[in-house]
Coordinates of C-alpha atoms and ligand atoms in Angstrom, one line a residue:
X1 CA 115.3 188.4 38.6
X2 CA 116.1 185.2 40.6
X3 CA 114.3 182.4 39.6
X4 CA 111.5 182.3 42.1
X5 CA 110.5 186.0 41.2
X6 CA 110.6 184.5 37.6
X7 CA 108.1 181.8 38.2
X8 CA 106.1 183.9 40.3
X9 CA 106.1 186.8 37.5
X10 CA 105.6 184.1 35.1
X11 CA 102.5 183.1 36.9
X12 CA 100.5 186.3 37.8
X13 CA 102.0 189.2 36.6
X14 CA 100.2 191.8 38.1
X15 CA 97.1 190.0 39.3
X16 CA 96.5 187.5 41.8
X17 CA 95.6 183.7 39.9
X18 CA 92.8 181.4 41.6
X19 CA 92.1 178.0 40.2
X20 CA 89.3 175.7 41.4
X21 CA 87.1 172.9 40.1
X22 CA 84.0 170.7 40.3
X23 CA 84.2 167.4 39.4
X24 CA 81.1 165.9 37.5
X25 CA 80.7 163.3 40.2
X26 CA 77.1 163.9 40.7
X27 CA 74.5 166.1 40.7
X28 CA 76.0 169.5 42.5
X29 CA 75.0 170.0 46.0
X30 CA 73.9 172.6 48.1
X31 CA 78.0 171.9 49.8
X32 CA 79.4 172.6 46.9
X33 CA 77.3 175.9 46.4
X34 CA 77.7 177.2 49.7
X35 CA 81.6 175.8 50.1
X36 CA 82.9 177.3 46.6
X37 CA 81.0 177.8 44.0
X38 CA 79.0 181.2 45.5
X39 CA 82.1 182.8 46.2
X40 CA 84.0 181.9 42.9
X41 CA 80.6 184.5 41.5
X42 CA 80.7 186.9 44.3
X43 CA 84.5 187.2 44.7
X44 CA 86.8 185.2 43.4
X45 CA 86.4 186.3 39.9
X46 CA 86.5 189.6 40.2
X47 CA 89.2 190.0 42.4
X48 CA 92.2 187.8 40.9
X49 CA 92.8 186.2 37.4
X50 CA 90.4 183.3 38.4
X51 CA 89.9 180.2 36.1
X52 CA 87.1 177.4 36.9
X53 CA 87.4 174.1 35.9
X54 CA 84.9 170.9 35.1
X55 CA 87.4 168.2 36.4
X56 CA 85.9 165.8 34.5
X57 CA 88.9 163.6 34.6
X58 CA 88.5 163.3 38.3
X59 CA 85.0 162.0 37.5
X60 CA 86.5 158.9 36.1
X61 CA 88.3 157.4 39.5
X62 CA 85.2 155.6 40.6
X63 CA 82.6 153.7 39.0
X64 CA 80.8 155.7 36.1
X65 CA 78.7 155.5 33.2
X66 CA 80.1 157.5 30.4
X67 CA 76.7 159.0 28.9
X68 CA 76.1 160.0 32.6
X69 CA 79.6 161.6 33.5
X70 CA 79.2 163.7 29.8
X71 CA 75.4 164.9 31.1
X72 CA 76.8 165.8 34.5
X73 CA 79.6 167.7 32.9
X74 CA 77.9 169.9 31.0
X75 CA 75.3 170.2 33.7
X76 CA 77.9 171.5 35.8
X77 CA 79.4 173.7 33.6
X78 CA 75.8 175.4 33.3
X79 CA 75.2 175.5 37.2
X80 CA 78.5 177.4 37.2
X81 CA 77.4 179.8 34.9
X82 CA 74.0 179.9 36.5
X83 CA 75.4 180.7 40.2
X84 CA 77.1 184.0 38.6
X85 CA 80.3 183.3 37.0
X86 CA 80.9 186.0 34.4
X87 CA 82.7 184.3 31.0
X88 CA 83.8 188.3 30.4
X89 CA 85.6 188.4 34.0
X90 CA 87.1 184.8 34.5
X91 CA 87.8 181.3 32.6
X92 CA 85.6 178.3 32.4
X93 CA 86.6 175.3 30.5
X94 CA 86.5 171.7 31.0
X95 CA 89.3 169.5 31.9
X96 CA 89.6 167.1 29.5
X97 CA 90.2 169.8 26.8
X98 CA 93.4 171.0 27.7
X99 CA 96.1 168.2 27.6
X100 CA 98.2 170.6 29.6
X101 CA 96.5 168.7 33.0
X102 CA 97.2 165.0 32.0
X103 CA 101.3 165.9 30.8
X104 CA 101.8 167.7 34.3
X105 CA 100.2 164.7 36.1
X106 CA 102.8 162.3 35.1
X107 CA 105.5 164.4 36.4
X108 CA 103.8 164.9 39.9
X109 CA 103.3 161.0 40.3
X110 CA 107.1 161.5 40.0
X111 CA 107.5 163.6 42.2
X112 CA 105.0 162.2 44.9
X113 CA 105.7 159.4 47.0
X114 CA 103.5 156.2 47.4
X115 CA 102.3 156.5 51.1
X116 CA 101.8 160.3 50.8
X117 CA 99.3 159.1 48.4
X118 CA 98.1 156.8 50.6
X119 CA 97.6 159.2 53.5
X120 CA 94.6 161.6 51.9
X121 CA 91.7 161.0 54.0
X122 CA 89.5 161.1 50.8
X123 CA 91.0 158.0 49.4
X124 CA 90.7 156.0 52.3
X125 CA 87.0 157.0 52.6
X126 CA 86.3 156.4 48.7
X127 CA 88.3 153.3 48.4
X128 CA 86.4 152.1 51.0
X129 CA 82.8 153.2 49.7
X130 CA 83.7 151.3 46.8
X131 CA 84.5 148.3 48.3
X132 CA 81.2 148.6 50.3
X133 CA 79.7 148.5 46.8
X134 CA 81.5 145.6 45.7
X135 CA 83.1 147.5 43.3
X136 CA 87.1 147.6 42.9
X137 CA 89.7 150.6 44.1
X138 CA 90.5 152.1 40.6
X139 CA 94.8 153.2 40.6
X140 CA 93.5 156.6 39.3
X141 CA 91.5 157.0 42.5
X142 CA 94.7 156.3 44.4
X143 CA 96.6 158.8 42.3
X144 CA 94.3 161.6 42.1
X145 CA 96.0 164.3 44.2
X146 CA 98.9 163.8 41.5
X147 CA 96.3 165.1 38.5
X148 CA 94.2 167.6 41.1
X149 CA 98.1 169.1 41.5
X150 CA 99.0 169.3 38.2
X151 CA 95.4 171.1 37.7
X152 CA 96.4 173.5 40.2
X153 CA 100.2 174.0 39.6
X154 CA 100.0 174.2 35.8
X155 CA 98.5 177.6 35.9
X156 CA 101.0 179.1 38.5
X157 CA 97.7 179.7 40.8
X158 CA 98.1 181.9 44.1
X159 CA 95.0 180.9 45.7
X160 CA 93.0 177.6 45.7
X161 CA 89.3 178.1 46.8
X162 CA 87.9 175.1 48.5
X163 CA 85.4 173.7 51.0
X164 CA 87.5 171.8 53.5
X165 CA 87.1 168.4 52.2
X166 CA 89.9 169.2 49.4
X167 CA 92.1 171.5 51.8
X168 CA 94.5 168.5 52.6
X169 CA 94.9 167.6 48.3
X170 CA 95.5 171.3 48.3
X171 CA 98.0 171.0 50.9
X172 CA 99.7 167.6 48.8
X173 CA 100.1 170.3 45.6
X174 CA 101.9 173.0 48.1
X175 CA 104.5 169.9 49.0
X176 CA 104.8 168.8 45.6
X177 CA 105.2 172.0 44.0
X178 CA 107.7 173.4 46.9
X179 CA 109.6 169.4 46.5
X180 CA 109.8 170.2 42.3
X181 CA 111.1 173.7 43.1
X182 CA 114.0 172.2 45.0
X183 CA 114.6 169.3 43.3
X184 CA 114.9 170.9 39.6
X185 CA 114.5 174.4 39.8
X186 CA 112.2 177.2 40.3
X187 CA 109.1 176.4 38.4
X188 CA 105.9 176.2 39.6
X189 CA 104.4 178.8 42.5
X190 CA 103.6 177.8 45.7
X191 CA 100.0 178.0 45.9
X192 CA 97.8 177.4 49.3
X193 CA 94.1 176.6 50.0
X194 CA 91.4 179.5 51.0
X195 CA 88.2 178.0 52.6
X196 CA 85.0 180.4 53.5
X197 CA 84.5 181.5 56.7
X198 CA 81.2 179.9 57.4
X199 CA 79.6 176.3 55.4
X200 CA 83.3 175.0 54.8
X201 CA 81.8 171.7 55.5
X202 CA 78.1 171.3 55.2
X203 CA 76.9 168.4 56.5
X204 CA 74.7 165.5 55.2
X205 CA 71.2 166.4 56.8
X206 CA 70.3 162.4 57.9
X207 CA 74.0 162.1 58.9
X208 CA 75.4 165.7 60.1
X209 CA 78.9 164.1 61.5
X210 CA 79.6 163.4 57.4
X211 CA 80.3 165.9 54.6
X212 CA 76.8 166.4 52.4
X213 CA 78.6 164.8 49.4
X214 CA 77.2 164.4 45.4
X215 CA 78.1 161.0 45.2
X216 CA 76.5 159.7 48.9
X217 CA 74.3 156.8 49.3
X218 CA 72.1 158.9 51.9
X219 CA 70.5 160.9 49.2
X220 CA 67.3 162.1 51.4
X221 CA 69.9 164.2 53.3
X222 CA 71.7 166.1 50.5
X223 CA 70.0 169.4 48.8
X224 CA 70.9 169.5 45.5
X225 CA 71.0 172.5 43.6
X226 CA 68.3 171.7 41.0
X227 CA 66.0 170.1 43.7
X228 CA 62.5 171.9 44.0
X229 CA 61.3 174.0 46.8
X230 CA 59.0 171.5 47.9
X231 CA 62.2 169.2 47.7
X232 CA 64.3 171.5 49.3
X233 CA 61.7 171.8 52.2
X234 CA 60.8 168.5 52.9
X235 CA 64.9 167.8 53.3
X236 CA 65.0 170.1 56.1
X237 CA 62.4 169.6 58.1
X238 CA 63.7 166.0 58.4
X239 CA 66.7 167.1 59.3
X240 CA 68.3 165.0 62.1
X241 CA 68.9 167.3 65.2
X242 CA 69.2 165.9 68.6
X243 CA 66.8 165.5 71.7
X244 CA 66.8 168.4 73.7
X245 CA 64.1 171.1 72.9
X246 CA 66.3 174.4 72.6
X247 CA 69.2 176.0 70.2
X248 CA 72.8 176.5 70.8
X249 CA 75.7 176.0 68.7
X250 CA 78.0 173.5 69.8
X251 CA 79.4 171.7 66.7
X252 CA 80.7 169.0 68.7
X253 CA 78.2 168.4 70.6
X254 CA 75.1 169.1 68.3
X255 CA 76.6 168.7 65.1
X256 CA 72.6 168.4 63.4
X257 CA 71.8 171.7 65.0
X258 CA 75.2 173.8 64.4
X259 CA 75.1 172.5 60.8
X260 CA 71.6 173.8 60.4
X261 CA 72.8 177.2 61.7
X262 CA 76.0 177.2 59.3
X263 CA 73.6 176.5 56.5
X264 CA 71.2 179.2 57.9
X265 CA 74.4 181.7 58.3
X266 CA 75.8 181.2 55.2
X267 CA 72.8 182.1 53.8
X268 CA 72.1 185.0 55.3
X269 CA 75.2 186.0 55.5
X270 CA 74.8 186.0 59.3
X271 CA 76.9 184.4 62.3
X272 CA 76.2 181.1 63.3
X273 CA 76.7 181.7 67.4
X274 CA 74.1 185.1 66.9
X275 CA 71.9 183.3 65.3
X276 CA 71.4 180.2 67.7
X277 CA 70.1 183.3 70.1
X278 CA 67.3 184.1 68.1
X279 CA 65.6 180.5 68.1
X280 CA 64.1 178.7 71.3
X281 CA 63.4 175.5 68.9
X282 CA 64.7 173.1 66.4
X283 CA 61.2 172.9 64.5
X284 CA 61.5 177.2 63.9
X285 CA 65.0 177.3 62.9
X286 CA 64.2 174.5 60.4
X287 CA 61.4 176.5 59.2
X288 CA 63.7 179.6 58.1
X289 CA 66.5 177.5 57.1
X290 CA 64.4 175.6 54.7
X291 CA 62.9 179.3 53.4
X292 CA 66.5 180.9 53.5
X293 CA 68.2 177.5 51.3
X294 CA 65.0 178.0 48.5
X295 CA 65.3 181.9 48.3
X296 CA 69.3 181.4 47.7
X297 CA 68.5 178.5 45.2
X298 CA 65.8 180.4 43.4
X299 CA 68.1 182.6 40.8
X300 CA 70.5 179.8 40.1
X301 CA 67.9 178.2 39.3
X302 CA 66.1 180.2 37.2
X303 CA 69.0 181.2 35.5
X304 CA 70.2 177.5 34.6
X305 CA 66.8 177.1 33.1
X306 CA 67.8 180.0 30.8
X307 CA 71.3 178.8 29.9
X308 CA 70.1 175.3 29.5
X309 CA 67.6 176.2 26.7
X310 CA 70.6 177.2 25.2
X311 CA 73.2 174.5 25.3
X312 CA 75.1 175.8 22.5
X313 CA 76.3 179.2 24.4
X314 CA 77.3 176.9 27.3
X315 CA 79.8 174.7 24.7
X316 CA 81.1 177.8 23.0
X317 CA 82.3 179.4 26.4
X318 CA 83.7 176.2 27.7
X319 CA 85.3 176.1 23.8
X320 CA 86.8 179.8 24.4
X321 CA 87.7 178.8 28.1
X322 CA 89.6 175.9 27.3
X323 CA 91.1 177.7 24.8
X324 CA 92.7 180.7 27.0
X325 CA 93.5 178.1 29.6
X326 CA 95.7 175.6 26.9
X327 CA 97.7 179.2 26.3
X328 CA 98.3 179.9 29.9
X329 CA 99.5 176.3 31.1
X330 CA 101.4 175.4 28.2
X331 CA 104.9 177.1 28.8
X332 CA 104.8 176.2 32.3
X333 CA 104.5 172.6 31.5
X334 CA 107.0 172.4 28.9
X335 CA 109.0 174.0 31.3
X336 CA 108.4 171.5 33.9
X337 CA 109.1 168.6 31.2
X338 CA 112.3 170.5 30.3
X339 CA 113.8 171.1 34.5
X340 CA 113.1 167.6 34.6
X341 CA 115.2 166.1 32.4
X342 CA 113.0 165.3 29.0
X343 CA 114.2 166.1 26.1
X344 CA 112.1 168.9 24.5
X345 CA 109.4 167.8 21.9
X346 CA 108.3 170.7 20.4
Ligands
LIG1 N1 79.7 169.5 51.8 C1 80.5 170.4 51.4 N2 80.6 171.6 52.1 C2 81.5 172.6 51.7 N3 82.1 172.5 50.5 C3 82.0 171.4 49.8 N4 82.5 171.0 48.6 C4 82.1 169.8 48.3 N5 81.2 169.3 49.2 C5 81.2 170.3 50.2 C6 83.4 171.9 47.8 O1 82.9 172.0 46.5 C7 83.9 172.1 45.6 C8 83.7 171.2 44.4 O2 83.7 169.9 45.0 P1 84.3 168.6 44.2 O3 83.3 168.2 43.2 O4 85.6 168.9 43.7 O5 84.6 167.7 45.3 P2 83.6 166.8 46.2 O6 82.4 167.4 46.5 O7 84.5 166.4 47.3 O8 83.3 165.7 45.1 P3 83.3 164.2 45.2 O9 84.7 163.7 45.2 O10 82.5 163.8 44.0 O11 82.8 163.7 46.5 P4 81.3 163.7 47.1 O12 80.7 162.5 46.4 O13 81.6 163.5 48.5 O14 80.7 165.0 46.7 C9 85.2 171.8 46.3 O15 85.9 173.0 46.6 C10 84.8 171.2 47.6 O16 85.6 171.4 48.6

């Protein structure tokens, strides 16, 4: 077996590997249910070796409070759970409980370069949120990409599910692992970004030329996922659309409308174009959007209300997760540590 077949075999043996994450930035958004976490339930995890991750680590780059950022983590593990992920069919852990992540980092800052670093859109646009706040640019914030990498890469994943905000970090871990590979030998596999078809980006409602984001300023236009219907609705109908009376999707042009649709598509499970046809005004298609986001909210909901009476099932999977995930990341890390020239430790 040459040595890319070995990492490759290494990594999946007969099954495909997915790795994604949420980070507990924020209270999880109707983008980040429609962008990734609905398919990791409906798909992902029962069609590859999938593992899920609470980057919590990630959570520390900007300003936080550390009561908050330990609520939000567990809340996101449970909203996970609660939008269909199956413990028996894929792995959920947390982040911070496998050291596996943090080893593998430091070798990717050494493998990245400085301006590459400096190129990802989402540090510009953070670095510069926080400086609007008065706050200051953490390093970790600029480094990032170097840890989301090592997430990725340490588990020899296949196929990285994202919304489209994380495609280019994606992209950064491709180039790093492919750089590695050359540099010191075949170790990690080469893994690329999938995005969904339809809802890759949803948009903030009051701002629908920027991503609906957890961490955003412009709360009134961001559906979160534990928002009531009456919430949920009232979002919605404010949503900004444009000035002209009629429907048609033309993302460039009516970005408020066509990301109404997307939403609405998504959804239903519908096509965006198809269903600009069937509306002859902005206030109708707001109605059934807001009915169609509630309806899709509904069992998530219900079902982190269950799993949230019972916190202590949520630890013990994460417990059991982190635990699988440690065993699978392990050898490919000390391998990495080893092709790189460190004297083995253990
Ligand atoms: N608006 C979105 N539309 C589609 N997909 C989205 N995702 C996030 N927002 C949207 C996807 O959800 C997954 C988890 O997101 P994340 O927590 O890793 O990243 P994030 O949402 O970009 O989180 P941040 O950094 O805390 O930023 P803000 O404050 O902007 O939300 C990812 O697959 C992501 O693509």
């Amino acid at each position: 077996m040459n040595e890319m077949a070995t990492a490759s075999a290494m990594a999946t043996g007969a099954r495909k590997r997915i790795f994604s994450g949420v980070q507990p930035t924020g209270h999880l958004t109707l983008g980040n249910y429609l962008g990734a976490m609905r398919r990791w339930a409906e798909v992902d995890q029962h069609r590859a070796d999938a593992l899920f991750c609470v980057v919590n680590l990630h959570a520390l780059t900007v300003e936080h409070d550390p009561a908050r950022v330990r609520r939000l983590s567990r809340q996101a593990a449970t909203l996970v759970l609660a939008s269909g992920l199956d413990p028996e069919l894929c792995t959920l852990f947390v982040q911070s409980q496998v050291d596996e992540h943090l080893r593998l980092s430091y070798l990717m800052e050494c493998t990245a370069s400085d301006g590459e670093m400096r190129r990802m859109i989402q540090y510009k646009e953070k670095a510069a949120r926080e400086q609007g706040r008065g706050g200051s640019v953490r390093l970790s914030l600029l480094t990032y990409p170097a840890l989301m990498a090592a997430d990725i890469l340490a588990y020899g994943t296949d196929e990285v599910p994202v919304g489209e905000d994380q495609a280019q970090h994606v992209e950064l871990a491709r180039d790093l692992a492919v750089r590695f590979n050359q540099r010191y030998g075949a170790t990690f596999v080469v893994p690329k970004a999938v995005t969904p078809p339809v809802a890759a980006r949803v948009k903030n409602l009051q701002e629908p030329t920027s991503k609906m984001g957890k961490s955003q300023d412009r709360t009134a236009g961001v559906v979160y996922l534990l928002d009531e219907p009456e919430a949920v609705r009232k979002k919605v109908m404010r949503a900004v659309t444009d000035s002209e009376p009629d429907v048609s999707y033309e993302p460039e042009r009516r970005p408020g409308v066509a990301n109404l649709l997307e939403v609405l598509a998504a959804c239903a499970g519908s096509d965006p174009e198809r269903l600009a046809e069937g509306y002859d005004s902005c206030g109708a298609l707001k109605k059934d959007v807001a009915e169609a986001v509630v309806e899709t909210l509904r069992p998530v909901q219900a079902r982190h209300a269950e799993l949230a009476a019972e916190p202590g099932l949520v630890d013990a999977v994460l417990l059991a997760g982190a635990e699988r995930a440690r065993g699978l990341a392990r050898p490919r890390v000390d391998a990495a540590f080893e092709a790189i020239g460190v004297l083995p430790g253990r």
